[in-house]
mmCIF file of C-alpha atoms in Angstrom:
data_model
loop_
_atom_site.group_PDB
_atom_site.id
_atom_site.type_symbol
_atom_site.label_atom_id
_atom_site.label_comp_id
_atom_site.label_asym_id
_atom_site.label_seq_id
_atom_site.Cartn_x
_atom_site.Cartn_y
_atom_site.Cartn_z
ATOM 1 C CA MET A 74 107.194 114.914 100.716
ATOM 2 C CA SER A 75 103.812 114.627 100.733
ATOM 3 C CA THR A 76 102.639 112.423 98.121
ATOM 4 C CA ALA A 77 98.258 112.752 99.874
ATOM 5 C CA MET A 78 96.647 114.387 96.667
ATOM 6 C CA ASN A 79 93.598 115.110 98.278
ATOM 7 C CA PHE A 80 91.850 118.168 98.421
ATOM 8 C CA GLY A 81 91.810 119.694 101.781
ATOM 9 C CA THR A 82 94.493 118.110 103.324
ATOM 10 C CA LYS A 83 97.320 120.223 104.626
ATOM 11 C CA SER A 84 100.360 119.139 102.354
ATOM 12 C CA PHE A 85 103.847 120.966 102.178
ATOM 13 C CA GLN A 86 104.489 122.942 99.142
ATOM 14 C CA PRO A 87 108.619 123.077 99.047
ATOM 15 C CA ARG A 88 109.699 126.709 98.295
ATOM 16 C CA PRO A 89 112.556 128.177 96.613
ATOM 17 C CA PRO A 90 115.406 129.499 98.143
ATOM 18 C CA ASP A 91 115.246 133.454 98.609
ATOM 19 C CA LYS A 92 118.905 134.300 96.875
ATOM 20 C CA GLY A 93 119.031 130.988 95.039
ATOM 21 C CA SER A 94 121.581 128.294 95.447
ATOM 22 C CA PHE A 95 125.386 128.507 97.343
ATOM 23 C CA PRO A 96 127.999 126.988 95.000
ATOM 24 C CA LEU A 97 129.804 124.143 96.726
ATOM 25 C CA ASP A 98 133.081 124.866 98.329
ATOM 26 C CA HIS A 99 134.813 121.726 96.241
ATOM 27 C CA PHE A 100 138.331 123.338 97.720
ATOM 28 C CA GLY A 101 137.307 123.630 101.467
ATOM 29 C CA GLU A 102 138.497 127.083 101.425
ATOM 30 C CA CYS A 103 136.199 128.345 103.459
ATOM 31 C CA LYS A 104 136.661 124.942 105.755
ATOM 32 C CA SER A 105 138.113 126.492 108.966
ATOM 33 C CA PHE A 106 135.691 128.634 108.904
ATOM 34 C CA LYS A 107 132.928 126.088 109.025
ATOM 35 C CA GLU A 108 134.977 123.943 111.837
ATOM 36 C CA LYS A 109 135.353 126.969 114.063
ATOM 37 C CA PHE A 110 131.243 127.425 114.114
ATOM 38 C CA MET A 111 130.470 123.620 114.244
ATOM 39 C CA LYS A 112 133.174 124.041 117.486
ATOM 40 C CA CYS A 113 131.453 126.855 118.825
ATOM 41 C CA LEU A 114 127.842 125.152 118.364
ATOM 42 C CA ARG A 115 129.437 121.934 120.066
ATOM 43 C CA ASP A 116 130.326 124.241 122.581
ATOM 44 C CA LYS A 117 127.716 126.429 123.329
ATOM 45 C CA ASN A 118 124.783 123.476 123.653
ATOM 46 C CA PHE A 119 123.754 123.970 119.993
ATOM 47 C CA GLU A 120 122.345 127.467 120.382
ATOM 48 C CA ASN A 121 122.663 129.547 117.637
ATOM 49 C CA ALA A 122 122.330 133.246 119.335
ATOM 50 C CA LEU A 123 125.585 132.413 120.595
ATOM 51 C CA CYS A 124 127.401 131.453 117.346
ATOM 52 C CA ARG A 125 126.212 134.357 115.307
ATOM 53 C CA ASN A 126 129.718 135.427 115.117
ATOM 54 C CA GLU A 127 131.054 132.565 113.255
ATOM 55 C CA SER A 128 128.626 132.034 111.045
ATOM 56 C CA LYS A 129 128.842 135.487 109.971
ATOM 57 C CA GLU A 130 132.355 135.079 109.350
ATOM 58 C CA TYR A 131 131.706 132.135 107.502
ATOM 59 C CA LEU A 132 129.302 133.908 105.379
ATOM 60 C CA MET A 133 132.048 136.969 104.607
ATOM 61 C CA CYS A 134 134.610 133.883 103.882
ATOM 62 C CA ARG A 135 132.458 132.882 101.062
ATOM 63 C CA MET A 136 131.567 136.444 99.773
ATOM 64 C CA GLN A 137 135.145 136.982 99.546
ATOM 65 C CA ARG A 138 135.994 134.052 97.654
ATOM 66 C CA GLN A 139 133.428 134.083 95.219
ATOM 67 C CA LEU A 140 131.297 131.156 96.203
ATOM 68 C CA MET A 141 128.448 133.493 97.786
ATOM 69 C CA ALA A 142 126.997 136.551 96.175
ATOM 70 C CA PRO A 143 128.220 139.798 97.999
ATOM 71 C CA GLU A 144 125.398 141.262 100.303
ATOM 72 C CA PRO A 145 125.538 143.724 102.907
ATOM 73 C CA LEU A 146 125.564 142.042 106.107
ATOM 74 C CA GLU A 147 122.641 144.134 107.158
ATOM 75 C CA LYS A 148 120.272 142.230 104.472
ATOM 76 C CA LEU A 149 121.817 138.769 106.160
ATOM 77 C CA GLY A 150 120.277 139.637 109.269
ATOM 78 C CA PHE A 151 123.296 140.449 111.161
ATOM 79 C CA ARG A 152 122.235 144.180 111.737
ATOM 80 C CA ASP A 153 122.992 143.870 115.803
ATOM 81 C CA LEU A 154 126.438 142.219 114.821
ATOM 82 C CA MET A 155 127.103 145.081 112.877
ATOM 83 C CA ASP A 156 126.055 147.859 115.386
ATOM 84 C CA GLU A 157 128.567 146.412 117.911
ATOM 85 C CA LYS A 158 131.383 146.485 114.890
ATOM 86 C CA PRO A 159 131.808 150.244 114.953
ATOM 87 C CA GLU A 160 132.203 150.986 118.458
ATOM 88 C CA ALA A 161 135.026 148.084 118.435
ATOM 89 C CA LYS A 162 136.528 150.794 115.690
ATOM 90 C CA ASP A 163 136.125 153.375 117.265
ATOM 91 C CA LYS A 164 137.816 152.307 120.490
ATOM 92 C CA TYR A 165 141.128 152.291 118.498
ATOM 93 C CA MET B 454 51.383 128.406 65.442
ATOM 94 C CA GLY B 455 49.915 124.866 66.437
ATOM 95 C CA GLY B 456 52.755 123.456 64.631
ATOM 96 C CA PHE B 457 55.084 124.230 66.660
ATOM 97 C CA TRP B 458 54.223 121.221 68.909
ATOM 98 C CA CYS B 459 53.283 119.235 66.625
ATOM 99 C CA GLN B 460 56.713 118.321 66.441
ATOM 100 C CA GLY B 461 56.772 117.830 70.375
ATOM 101 C CA ARG B 462 60.138 118.454 71.529
ATOM 102 C CA ARG B 463 62.382 118.587 68.740
ATOM 103 C CA SER B 464 61.271 121.376 67.717
ATOM 104 C CA VAL B 465 60.934 123.560 70.434
ATOM 105 C CA ALA B 466 64.809 122.326 71.130
ATOM 106 C CA LEU B 467 65.655 123.489 67.597
ATOM 107 C CA CYS B 468 63.336 126.691 67.985
ATOM 108 C CA GLY B 469 65.040 127.083 71.242
ATOM 109 C CA ARG B 470 68.475 127.000 69.495
ATOM 110 C CA CYS B 471 67.230 129.587 66.700
ATOM 111 C CA TRP B 472 66.466 131.908 69.678
ATOM 112 C CA SER B 473 69.886 131.178 71.419
ATOM 113 C CA GLN B 474 71.194 131.521 68.090
ATOM 114 C CA ALA B 475 69.822 135.013 67.676
ATOM 115 C CA ARG B 476 71.130 136.235 70.845
ATOM 116 C CA TRP B 477 74.364 135.284 69.802
ATOM 117 C CA TRP B 478 74.307 136.815 66.889
ATOM 118 C CA GLY B 479 73.583 140.121 68.791
ATOM 119 C CA ARG B 480 69.719 140.352 68.101
ATOM 120 C CA THR B 481 67.697 141.173 71.271
ATOM 121 C CA VAL B 482 64.971 139.093 72.381
ATOM 122 C CA LYS B 483 62.655 141.265 71.434
ATOM 123 C CA ASP B 484 63.521 140.379 67.421
ATOM 124 C CA ALA B 485 63.515 137.136 68.223
ATOM 125 C CA GLU B 486 59.804 137.647 69.666
ATOM 126 C CA GLN B 487 59.199 138.809 66.459
ATOM 127 C CA VAL B 488 60.424 135.617 64.069
ATOM 128 C CA LEU B 489 58.156 133.854 66.345
ATOM 129 C CA ARG B 490 54.764 136.200 65.918
ATOM 130 C CA PRO B 491 51.739 134.393 64.896
ATOM 131 C CA GLY B 492 51.619 133.947 61.305
ATOM 132 C CA TRP B 493 55.149 132.748 61.187
ATOM 133 C CA SER B 494 55.435 129.411 59.125
ATOM 134 C CA GLY B 495 56.906 127.208 61.526
ATOM 135 C CA LEU B 496 60.127 125.693 60.576
ATOM 136 C CA GLY B 497 60.496 126.917 57.224
ATOM 137 C CA GLY B 498 60.863 130.716 58.412
ATOM 138 C CA ALA B 499 62.953 129.684 61.228
ATOM 139 C CA GLU B 500 65.562 128.058 58.113
ATOM 140 C CA ARG B 501 65.244 131.334 55.971
ATOM 141 C CA GLY B 502 65.878 133.313 58.804
ATOM 142 C CA LEU B 503 69.050 130.751 59.745
ATOM 143 C CA ARG B 504 69.725 130.608 55.890
ATOM 144 C CA ARG B 505 70.413 134.376 55.988
ATOM 145 C CA LEU B 506 72.414 134.503 59.096
ATOM 146 C CA GLY B 507 74.652 132.216 57.046
ATOM 147 C CA THR B 508 74.393 128.981 59.782
ATOM 148 C CA TRP B 509 72.439 125.900 58.981
ATOM 149 C CA LYS B 510 71.551 124.781 55.318
ATOM 150 C CA ARG B 511 69.138 122.083 56.119
ATOM 151 C CA LEU B 512 67.138 122.225 59.668
ATOM 152 C CA SER B 513 65.053 119.125 59.364
ATOM 153 C CA GLY B 514 66.195 116.158 57.198
ATOM 154 C CA ALA B 515 65.306 116.300 53.403
ATOM 155 C CA ARG B 516 62.296 118.546 53.373
ATOM 156 C CA GLY B 517 62.800 121.623 51.186
ATOM 157 C CA PRO B 518 61.876 124.775 52.398
ATOM 158 C CA ALA B 519 58.403 124.647 50.643
ATOM 159 C CA ALA B 520 56.964 121.621 52.445
ATOM 160 C CA GLN B 521 55.578 122.495 55.543
ATOM 161 C CA PRO B 522 55.845 119.771 58.317
ATOM 162 C CA PRO B 523 52.256 118.686 59.762
ATOM 163 C CA ARG B 524 50.694 120.425 61.967
ATOM 164 C CA ARG B 525 47.788 119.753 64.435
ATOM 165 C CA PRO B 526 44.749 122.060 63.672
ATOM 166 C CA GLY B 527 45.381 125.515 65.210
ATOM 167 C CA SER B 528 42.796 126.055 67.889
ATOM 168 C CA SER B 529 40.211 128.290 66.808
ATOM 169 C CA ASN B 530 39.463 129.533 70.265
ATOM 170 C CA PRO B 531 40.455 132.871 71.149
ATOM 171 C CA PHE B 532 40.930 131.777 74.868
ATOM 172 C CA GLN B 533 43.084 128.966 73.577
ATOM 173 C CA ARG B 534 45.143 130.212 71.924
ATOM 174 C CA ALA B 535 45.766 133.449 74.294
ATOM 175 C CA GLN B 536 46.936 130.796 76.741
ATOM 176 C CA GLU B 537 49.025 128.801 74.061
ATOM 177 C CA ASP B 538 50.976 132.410 73.341
ATOM 178 C CA GLU B 539 51.358 132.669 77.219
ATOM 179 C CA TRP B 540 52.771 129.597 77.508
ATOM 180 C CA ARG B 541 55.274 129.758 74.459
ATOM 181 C CA ARG B 542 56.106 133.142 75.904
ATOM 182 C CA ARG B 543 57.227 131.452 79.037
ATOM 183 C CA ASN B 544 59.411 129.106 77.637
ATOM 184 C CA LYS B 545 61.190 131.675 75.851
ATOM 185 C CA THR B 546 61.817 133.542 78.765
ATOM 186 C CA VAL B 547 62.988 130.065 80.816
ATOM 187 C CA LEU B 548 64.828 129.257 77.942
ATOM 188 C CA THR B 549 66.843 132.198 77.634
ATOM 189 C CA TYR B 550 67.855 132.033 81.324
ATOM 190 C CA VAL B 551 69.097 129.014 81.092
ATOM 191 C CA ALA B 552 70.947 129.918 78.072
ATOM 192 C CA ALA B 553 72.277 132.780 80.287
ATOM 193 C CA ALA B 554 72.936 130.484 83.400
ATOM 194 C CA ALA B 555 74.912 127.859 81.249
ATOM 195 C CA VAL B 556 76.963 131.155 79.923
ATOM 196 C CA GLY B 557 77.516 131.994 83.120
ATOM 197 C CA MET B 558 78.516 128.673 84.584
ATOM 198 C CA LEU B 559 81.150 128.787 81.987
ATOM 199 C CA GLY B 560 82.361 132.158 82.771
ATOM 200 C CA ALA B 561 82.824 130.747 86.653
ATOM 201 C CA SER B 562 85.186 127.390 85.545
ATOM 202 C CA TYR B 563 86.989 130.194 83.716
ATOM 203 C CA ALA B 564 87.403 132.367 86.624
ATOM 204 C CA ALA B 565 87.370 129.997 89.415
ATOM 205 C CA VAL B 566 91.406 129.150 88.598
ATOM 206 C CA PRO B 567 92.803 132.727 89.699
ATOM 207 C CA LEU B 568 89.659 132.785 92.606
ATOM 208 C CA TYR B 569 91.211 129.836 94.243
ATOM 209 C CA ARG B 570 94.635 130.307 93.663
ATOM 210 C CA LEU B 571 93.629 133.867 95.673
ATOM 211 C CA TYR B 572 91.638 132.068 98.171
ATOM 212 C CA CYS B 573 94.354 129.383 98.906
ATOM 213 C CA GLN B 574 96.756 132.700 99.815
ATOM 214 C CA THR B 575 95.180 134.190 102.209
ATOM 215 C CA THR B 576 93.948 131.084 104.139
ATOM 216 C CA GLY B 577 96.821 129.508 103.790
ATOM 217 C CA LEU B 578 94.755 126.155 103.291
ATOM 218 C CA GLY B 579 96.473 123.315 101.344
ATOM 219 C CA GLY B 580 100.195 124.894 102.247
ATOM 220 C CA SER B 581 100.640 127.166 99.747
ATOM 221 C CA ALA B 582 103.484 130.253 99.655
ATOM 222 C CA VAL B 583 102.858 133.341 101.495
ATOM 223 C CA ALA B 584 103.144 136.070 99.489
ATOM 224 C CA GLY B 585 107.058 136.655 99.267
ATOM 225 C CA HIS B 586 109.604 137.949 101.715
ATOM 226 C CA SER B 587 111.814 140.358 100.390
ATOM 227 C CA SER B 588 114.942 141.498 101.966
ATOM 228 C CA ASP B 589 114.114 144.560 103.110
ATOM 229 C CA GLN B 590 111.877 142.205 105.546
ATOM 230 C CA ILE B 591 115.054 140.779 106.793
ATOM 231 C CA GLU B 592 117.211 143.650 107.525
ATOM 232 C CA ASN B 593 114.161 145.004 109.792
ATOM 233 C CA MET B 594 112.678 141.553 111.799
ATOM 234 C CA VAL B 595 113.580 141.978 115.023
ATOM 235 C CA PRO B 596 114.147 138.623 117.276
ATOM 236 C CA VAL B 597 111.488 136.992 119.370
ATOM 237 C CA LYS B 598 113.678 136.041 121.705
ATOM 238 C CA ASP B 599 111.581 134.703 124.094
ATOM 239 C CA ARG B 600 109.800 131.663 121.730
ATOM 240 C CA ILE B 601 112.804 129.424 121.411
ATOM 241 C CA ILE B 602 112.436 126.633 118.756
ATOM 242 C CA LYS B 603 114.441 123.717 118.117
ATOM 243 C CA VAL B 604 114.892 122.392 114.488
ATOM 244 C CA THR B 605 116.613 119.144 113.949
ATOM 245 C CA PHE B 606 117.780 117.757 110.891
ATOM 246 C CA ASN B 607 117.445 114.951 108.452
ATOM 247 C CA ALA B 608 119.232 113.976 105.226
ATOM 248 C CA ASP B 609 118.039 111.442 103.086
ATOM 249 C CA VAL B 610 119.405 109.647 99.573
ATOM 250 C CA HIS B 611 117.524 108.242 97.393
ATOM 251 C CA ALA B 612 118.560 104.814 96.472
ATOM 252 C CA SER B 613 119.971 104.665 93.388
ATOM 253 C CA LEU B 614 122.372 107.863 94.626
ATOM 254 C CA GLN B 615 125.567 106.472 96.155
ATOM 255 C CA TRP B 616 126.666 109.444 98.157
ATOM 256 C CA ASN B 617 126.997 109.929 101.789
ATOM 257 C CA PHE B 618 124.832 112.678 102.876
ATOM 258 C CA ARG B 619 124.483 113.328 106.813
ATOM 259 C CA PRO B 620 123.502 116.444 108.796
ATOM 260 C CA GLN B 621 126.338 118.018 110.892
ATOM 261 C CA GLN B 622 124.214 118.851 113.503
ATOM 262 C CA THR B 623 121.656 117.304 115.105
ATOM 263 C CA GLU B 624 119.620 120.422 116.139
ATOM 264 C CA ILE B 625 120.019 123.864 116.596
ATOM 265 C CA TYR B 626 118.180 126.323 119.035
ATOM 266 C CA VAL B 627 117.065 129.111 117.398
ATOM 267 C CA VAL B 628 114.568 131.961 117.754
ATOM 268 C CA PRO B 629 111.773 133.231 114.836
ATOM 269 C CA GLY B 630 113.341 136.176 113.206
ATOM 270 C CA GLU B 631 117.053 135.293 113.402
ATOM 271 C CA THR B 632 119.354 133.919 110.877
ATOM 272 C CA ALA B 633 120.866 130.872 110.925
ATOM 273 C CA LEU B 634 123.158 128.656 109.174
ATOM 274 C CA ALA B 635 123.362 124.941 109.045
ATOM 275 C CA PHE B 636 125.788 122.267 107.659
ATOM 276 C CA TYR B 637 125.175 119.171 105.766
ATOM 277 C CA LYS B 638 128.288 117.085 104.575
ATOM 278 C CA ALA B 639 128.000 114.725 101.062
ATOM 279 C CA LYS B 640 130.932 112.685 100.130
ATOM 280 C CA ASN B 641 131.262 110.856 96.934
ATOM 281 C CA PRO B 642 132.918 107.393 97.488
ATOM 282 C CA THR B 643 132.440 106.270 93.821
ATOM 283 C CA ASP B 644 135.144 106.850 91.146
ATOM 284 C CA LYS B 645 132.582 108.605 88.929
ATOM 285 C CA PRO B 646 131.659 112.597 88.799
ATOM 286 C CA VAL B 647 127.831 112.205 90.637
ATOM 287 C CA ILE B 648 125.104 115.243 89.829
ATOM 288 C CA GLY B 649 122.569 115.148 92.457
ATOM 289 C CA ILE B 650 119.864 117.158 92.984
ATOM 290 C CA SER B 651 117.697 117.867 96.335
ATOM 291 C CA THR B 652 114.835 118.822 97.668
ATOM 292 C CA TYR B 653 113.404 119.450 101.326
ATOM 293 C CA ASN B 654 110.819 119.030 103.262
ATOM 294 C CA VAL B 655 109.314 120.316 106.665
ATOM 295 C CA VAL B 656 107.160 118.716 109.603
ATOM 296 C CA PRO B 657 105.022 120.368 111.022
ATOM 297 C CA PHE B 658 103.417 121.281 107.304
ATOM 298 C CA GLU B 659 101.923 124.031 109.320
ATOM 299 C CA ALA B 660 104.985 125.786 109.912
ATOM 300 C CA GLY B 661 106.818 124.963 106.552
ATOM 301 C CA GLN B 662 104.899 128.252 105.611
ATOM 302 C CA TYR B 663 107.185 130.253 108.109
ATOM 303 C CA PHE B 664 110.181 128.556 107.425
ATOM 304 C CA ASN B 665 112.453 131.030 104.470
ATOM 305 C CA LYS B 666 115.328 129.640 103.154
ATOM 306 C CA ILE B 667 117.710 132.211 102.141
ATOM 307 C CA GLN B 668 119.969 130.124 100.649
ATOM 308 C CA CYS B 669 121.246 126.799 100.250
ATOM 309 C CA PHE B 670 121.702 123.986 98.032
ATOM 310 C CA CYS B 671 118.203 122.689 97.311
ATOM 311 C CA PHE B 672 116.493 122.253 93.641
ATOM 312 C CA GLU B 673 119.748 123.109 91.775
ATOM 313 C CA GLU B 674 122.468 120.722 90.195
ATOM 314 C CA GLN B 675 125.369 119.678 92.471
ATOM 315 C CA ARG B 676 128.286 117.745 91.076
ATOM 316 C CA LEU B 677 130.291 116.218 93.035
ATOM 317 C CA ASN B 678 133.963 114.483 91.948
ATOM 318 C CA PRO B 679 135.144 111.219 92.453
ATOM 319 C CA GLN B 680 135.950 110.807 96.074
ATOM 320 C CA GLU B 681 134.836 114.261 97.096
ATOM 321 C CA GLU B 682 133.935 115.634 100.057
ATOM 322 C CA VAL B 683 132.054 118.807 100.457
ATOM 323 C CA ASP B 684 130.050 121.170 102.912
ATOM 324 C CA MET B 685 126.608 122.149 102.097
ATOM 325 C CA PRO B 686 124.939 125.269 104.211
ATOM 326 C CA VAL B 687 121.779 126.272 104.352
ATOM 327 C CA PHE B 688 120.801 129.740 105.591
ATOM 328 C CA PHE B 689 117.607 130.075 107.023
ATOM 329 C CA TYR B 690 115.107 132.032 109.305
ATOM 330 C CA ILE B 691 111.907 131.719 110.994
ATOM 331 C CA ASP B 692 109.341 134.011 109.906
ATOM 332 C CA PRO B 693 109.106 136.339 113.592
ATOM 333 C CA GLU B 694 104.886 135.995 112.463
ATOM 334 C CA PHE B 695 105.295 132.677 113.569
ATOM 335 C CA ALA B 696 104.985 133.809 117.443
ATOM 336 C CA GLU B 697 101.801 135.690 116.453
ATOM 337 C CA ASP B 698 100.283 132.681 114.659
ATOM 338 C CA PRO B 699 97.564 130.651 117.274
ATOM 339 C CA ARG B 700 98.072 127.829 115.185
ATOM 340 C CA MET B 701 101.387 127.689 115.975
ATOM 341 C CA VAL B 702 101.357 127.713 119.775
ATOM 342 C CA ASN B 703 102.185 124.234 120.248
ATOM 343 C CA VAL B 704 104.892 123.963 118.086
ATOM 344 C CA ASP B 705 108.370 123.937 119.817
ATOM 345 C CA LEU B 706 110.386 121.732 117.040
ATOM 346 C CA ILE B 707 110.488 121.943 113.704
ATOM 347 C CA THR B 708 112.176 119.233 111.191
ATOM 348 C CA LEU B 709 114.370 119.836 108.472
ATOM 349 C CA SER B 710 115.013 117.079 105.893
ATOM 350 C CA TYR B 711 116.383 116.841 102.988
ATOM 351 C CA THR B 712 116.716 114.381 100.322
ATOM 352 C CA PHE B 713 119.074 114.140 97.432
ATOM 353 C CA PHE B 714 118.601 112.109 93.649
ATOM 354 C CA GLU B 715 120.398 111.535 91.368
ATOM 355 C CA ALA B 716 120.305 113.807 88.223
ATOM 356 C CA LYS B 717 119.956 112.484 85.001
ATOM 357 C CA GLU B 718 122.019 114.318 82.352
ATOM 358 C CA GLY B 719 120.222 116.780 80.852
ATOM 359 C CA HIS B 720 117.369 116.654 82.653
ATOM 360 C CA LYS B 721 116.126 119.644 84.024
ATOM 361 C CA LEU B 722 113.528 119.531 87.131
ATOM 362 C CA PRO B 723 111.367 122.327 87.039
ATOM 363 C CA VAL B 724 111.987 124.667 89.894
ATOM 364 C CA PRO B 725 108.619 124.581 92.493
ATOM 365 C CA GLY B 726 106.163 127.242 93.195
ATOM 366 C CA TYR B 727 103.672 129.239 90.692
ATOM 367 C CA ASN B 728 106.092 130.439 88.282
#
């Protein structure tokens, strides 16, 4: 944290997160999803764009286990992934 | 008339006070001028006037209203008298302006606080928070695919906190407008439950205003039981406007740094911001 109190020097102002804090996953209920995500990241050279499905699944796991406030996935920026899903559904 | 000058500055200052007092009590300057007409008997008259207004009891020491302050002999020359009148009028005007300026300064010092806040928000000077991001914005934002930014992670712990706290990935490549997930891991190796609370920092500072966390684990107390290890996720995105900021043209690396402190029981840390 910058402690410079000078006027005019740029300092960092931390902001609270938009949706608050994640409750801790004490029982490791979503650990398998996290492991899948981390494995994907390591395989794809830490590129986030290629592992968005896994991150979406992790957040869905949290929502199902009451470890996160349920929100429609579009609001979390997964709209492009949602558009693919109905197409897959229509096939069946 | 001439008695004004005999007390030197004091009487003029006091008279100036009288005039200002007259202003405060809603009288116009014109009324004050009437008080100062020729024939006004120096400080005694001021005392009477102010007593009427209910302010000072005694203006000048032990002198009663009957005693007149010693005066310089009045000028018999009409031209000199006119000149003295002119000086008196000018003095009055100047004092009125000075009083108005003092009031203006006081008002400006009160107005400065919200004005400065507004200025900081518009120019972003001092790294202040940019006006809020709603979830609608997240829904509609379009990733800027040609601008890849590397986000590295750093984890720190305060000396008195005995947790093992580290990031689970060293870096991640994101583009502005795309939400991303990252993990930290914390372990409590002691035999007692420990409560920690964390804060974060983003370097470079200017990029910090574009770094938005949707959800994380900071600023709230997190309790770890003995020998417990948990995964702590951070869900964030970089504002698409980052790609349009000319100051950010050379920024390709952003470092997110979390620091954990030990929270004392019953100690409430204030959430940062202007709330």
